[in-house]
Amino acid sequence: MTSQPETVTLAELKSLLADPASRIKLHDAISDETMRTIDAVRNADCEGYDECLRAYEHASAGLIKLLVTGSYFSDCADHDKAWAHAVRLLANRIPYTSSAHGTVINLQHHVTLLAMYAVAFGAAAADRIDPLARIIGTVRAEEDGSIGRVTYLVNCAQLKRPDEAPIQASLRLWMTLRSITDEFIPRTPEDALFDAVLDEIEYLLGVTHGRDTAEGTGPVGYGAIQVLATRVAPDRLVRRNLDTLIAHNAFQSVDEFYICRERYNKIYAAEARV
């Protein structure tokens, strides 16, 4: 019987990131933690939607903290590859169940969504979007025999409780990730700073769906629902990092970005309400 690898601590992670010679150790440490998370999710002893949701979030909490911290301090492609590999493992090792309507996420894939947003928050807080751009452009997942971007297959709009109205997936992400990001995104009286980062991340993920569907048809996140219909769409993050996104194949060209943005903005505005 093989023993389980020890959980890597945040201090150990920062030490690995600071040492250029530790890139392989970093990859192995994140891979081990991801596989441990996958096993914990698969073997979670829980019943019912709410109990399992809490169990999966508890099982993945260690990995999510590592991904937020890692993507914040990440400063090279070797680091970025480790976070992308973690998302790739989660998306393809946890069984995926699709929905006929395309708006309901399989509960186990909530962990993949958490991991993706953890990387996004760390990267956005550091104003270095490369880790998220790499995930958008390179990580693929399989659904019903078809292969597509992980952000297209997993980043859906809603979580669904049995026999209940769906809730915004991003609202649950807000609840789960807020405390984990305290070190990098300070709390403010109205917590507007965190909300602004979430809106920009969701906008970026939504507009990049254009490559897998008709341009600009990605899911609209919580940001559009909580703002005035007259507010400008939160596209600062995508505009400031357009060259990086194109370099990582999130968009093929500037022209494609403008097509996706124009069509997505119409959807975003339509979802916003006063």
XYZ file of C-alpha atoms in Angstrom:
274
model
C 0.000 0.000 0.000
C 1.502 3.336 -1.050
C 1.357 6.221 1.369
C -0.364 9.467 0.433
C 1.989 12.402 -0.230
C 2.029 15.093 2.424
C -0.007 18.208 1.823
C 2.128 21.118 0.677
C 1.829 24.199 2.877
C 1.576 27.800 1.690
C 5.062 28.468 3.073
C 6.466 25.519 1.129
C 4.684 26.688 -2.004
C 6.211 30.166 -1.736
C 9.640 28.592 -1.241
C 9.215 26.501 -4.393
C 8.107 29.539 -6.363
C 11.154 31.511 -5.228
C 13.589 28.823 -6.429
C 13.959 28.555 -10.232
C 15.453 25.086 -9.830
C 12.278 23.800 -8.139
C 9.943 23.932 -11.147
C 9.602 20.138 -11.298
C 9.061 19.910 -7.537
C 6.386 22.576 -7.859
C 4.636 20.683 -10.647
C 4.734 17.441 -8.645
C 3.500 19.107 -5.450
C 0.494 20.697 -7.176
C -0.256 17.483 -9.089
C -0.188 15.457 -5.868
C -2.478 17.927 -4.100
C -4.868 17.904 -7.053
C -5.055 14.112 -7.174
C -5.613 14.045 -3.410
C -8.474 16.499 -3.894
C -9.984 14.387 -6.679
C -9.885 11.290 -4.463
C -11.458 13.206 -1.578
C -14.283 14.482 -3.784
C -14.928 11.036 -5.251
C -14.993 9.425 -1.803
C -16.884 12.165 0.037
C -19.364 10.665 2.502
C -22.340 12.940 1.972
C -25.997 12.901 1.019
C -28.092 15.590 -0.581
C -27.148 18.667 -2.553
C -26.218 21.076 0.230
C -24.272 18.516 2.254
C -22.261 17.410 -0.779
C -21.620 20.977 -1.866
C -20.097 21.725 1.537
C -18.169 18.429 1.500
C -16.636 19.144 -1.925
C -15.679 22.672 -0.933
C -14.072 21.340 2.246
C -12.221 18.629 0.310
C -10.797 21.151 -2.135
C -10.045 24.008 0.289
C -6.327 23.234 0.565
C -5.827 23.112 -3.192
C -7.869 26.276 -3.759
C -5.692 28.226 -1.302
C -2.573 26.996 -3.092
C -3.923 28.065 -6.477
C -4.875 31.569 -5.320
C -1.483 32.082 -3.681
C 0.461 30.404 -6.462
C -1.113 32.368 -9.276
C -0.560 35.622 -7.368
C 3.186 34.999 -6.969
C 3.572 33.197 -10.295
C 6.070 34.985 -12.536
C 6.968 32.628 -15.378
C 5.536 30.049 -17.767
C 6.795 27.115 -15.673
C 4.725 28.333 -12.731
C 1.663 28.992 -14.878
C 1.791 25.467 -16.306
C 1.368 24.004 -12.805
C -1.950 25.790 -12.203
C -3.223 24.927 -15.687
C -2.312 21.275 -15.116
C -4.296 21.249 -11.871
C -7.403 22.534 -13.664
C -6.851 20.012 -16.469
C -6.707 17.141 -13.971
C -9.825 18.283 -12.134
C -11.818 18.731 -15.330
C -10.917 15.335 -16.764
C -10.623 13.100 -13.683
C -13.875 14.036 -11.946
C -16.823 12.497 -13.862
C -18.697 15.086 -15.876
C -22.459 15.017 -16.353
C -23.834 17.403 -18.932
C -27.235 19.047 -18.997
C -29.635 19.122 -21.923
C -30.154 22.831 -21.275
C -26.477 23.658 -20.814
C -27.088 25.896 -17.790
C -26.736 23.512 -14.868
C -23.347 22.410 -13.602
C -22.608 18.935 -12.307
C -22.016 19.398 -8.588
C -18.623 17.702 -8.629
C -17.450 20.113 -11.323
C -18.028 22.960 -8.914
C -14.521 22.091 -7.699
C -13.095 22.677 -11.180
C -14.919 25.984 -11.328
C -13.521 26.965 -7.924
C -9.994 26.122 -9.079
C -10.376 28.141 -12.253
C -11.652 31.187 -10.378
C -8.944 30.795 -7.721
C -6.286 31.132 -10.417
C -8.207 34.034 -11.930
C -8.395 35.963 -8.643
C -4.706 35.456 -7.859
C -3.676 36.509 -11.353
C -5.991 39.526 -11.457
C -4.837 40.712 -8.021
C -1.229 40.576 -9.225
C -2.151 42.274 -12.505
C -0.506 39.429 -14.420
C -3.178 37.588 -16.348
C -0.914 34.934 -17.907
C -2.021 32.083 -15.584
C -5.693 32.541 -16.487
C -4.934 33.186 -20.166
C -3.057 29.881 -20.328
C -6.046 28.018 -18.857
C -8.459 29.648 -21.311
C -6.274 29.030 -24.331
C -4.763 25.615 -23.654
C -6.768 23.517 -21.179
C -9.235 21.151 -22.819
C -11.896 18.914 -21.308
C -14.090 16.177 -22.729
C -17.879 16.109 -22.609
C -19.909 13.336 -24.229
C -17.031 12.473 -26.548
C -16.451 16.076 -27.634
C -13.388 18.079 -26.637
C -13.569 21.797 -25.924
C -12.146 24.538 -23.766
C -12.490 23.873 -20.074
C -13.895 27.395 -19.641
C -16.609 26.568 -22.174
C -17.576 23.195 -20.683
C -17.328 24.087 -16.994
C -17.955 27.816 -16.599
C -21.723 27.689 -16.710
C -24.129 30.233 -15.331
C -25.957 28.321 -12.604
C -25.837 25.722 -9.885
C -29.017 23.688 -9.535
C -30.511 22.188 -6.428
C -32.917 19.307 -7.049
C -36.487 20.597 -7.344
C -35.413 24.169 -6.563
C -34.734 27.282 -8.579
C -31.127 27.580 -9.784
C -28.723 30.006 -8.129
C -25.921 31.980 -9.739
C -22.775 29.860 -9.679
C -20.730 33.028 -9.236
C -22.652 33.951 -6.086
C -21.562 30.676 -4.501
C -18.022 31.311 -5.738
C -18.142 34.732 -4.070
C -19.168 33.124 -0.792
C -16.453 30.471 -0.981
C -13.511 32.459 -2.306
C -13.889 35.770 -0.459
C -12.048 34.796 2.703
C -9.355 32.892 0.792
C -8.425 36.007 -1.200
C -8.168 38.371 1.788
C -4.375 38.444 1.606
C -4.425 39.754 -1.951
C -7.674 41.721 -2.281
C -8.247 43.921 0.806
C -11.746 44.219 2.194
C -13.382 47.613 1.782
C -16.527 48.993 3.484
C -18.807 47.898 0.638
C -16.330 45.255 -0.599
C -16.587 46.930 -3.979
C -12.987 46.084 -4.851
C -13.605 42.338 -4.675
C -16.887 42.676 -6.563
C -15.138 44.648 -9.301
C -12.479 41.953 -9.726
C -15.150 39.239 -9.856
C -17.090 41.182 -12.491
C -13.979 41.614 -14.645
C -13.058 37.929 -14.350
C -16.554 36.815 -15.292
C -16.643 39.227 -18.191
C -13.319 37.868 -19.451
C -14.491 34.261 -19.176
C -17.793 35.107 -20.836
C -16.389 36.956 -23.827
C -13.782 34.254 -24.541
C -16.538 31.675 -25.068
C -16.826 32.973 -28.618
C -14.275 30.512 -29.944
C -16.354 27.470 -28.975
C -19.820 28.731 -29.803
C -21.145 31.543 -31.946
C -19.148 34.650 -31.037
C -20.144 36.298 -27.813
C -22.544 33.697 -26.444
C -20.855 32.936 -23.132
C -22.792 32.831 -19.847
C -23.409 36.141 -18.126
C -22.166 36.248 -14.556
C -23.383 37.804 -11.340
C -21.918 41.186 -12.276
C -24.499 41.940 -14.939
C -27.318 41.036 -12.602
C -26.212 43.331 -9.783
C -25.403 46.480 -11.799
C -27.448 49.181 -13.454
C -28.284 48.507 -17.066
C -26.608 51.788 -18.015
C -23.212 50.866 -16.570
C -20.354 50.143 -18.957
C -19.457 46.455 -19.146
C -16.430 45.614 -16.934
C -13.940 44.913 -19.737
C -10.859 46.583 -18.199
C -9.093 43.289 -17.486
C -9.567 41.925 -20.980
C -8.637 45.207 -22.693
C -5.453 45.709 -20.671
C -4.307 42.162 -21.350
C -5.505 41.612 -24.903
C -2.001 40.928 -26.261
C -1.438 38.298 -23.581
C -4.791 36.661 -24.276
C -4.045 36.489 -27.993
C -0.562 35.092 -27.310
C -2.143 32.264 -25.299
C -4.788 31.600 -27.996
C -7.740 32.884 -25.992
C -8.465 34.924 -29.130
C -7.003 34.393 -32.579
C -6.740 38.100 -33.341
C -7.745 41.589 -32.290
C -10.542 41.497 -34.849
C -11.966 38.333 -33.319
C -11.871 39.945 -29.881
C -13.887 42.939 -31.079
C -16.474 40.642 -32.688
C -16.801 38.604 -29.491
C -16.935 41.699 -27.287
C -19.615 43.425 -29.347
C -21.912 40.409 -29.316
C -21.236 39.574 -25.688
C -21.905 43.153 -24.586
C -25.414 42.905 -26.022
C -26.071 39.831 -23.911
C -24.466 41.430 -20.860
C -26.588 44.575 -21.196
C -29.732 42.517 -21.689
C -29.117 40.610 -18.457
C -28.408 43.733 -16.401
C -31.389 45.154 -14.579
C -32.038 48.362 -12.700
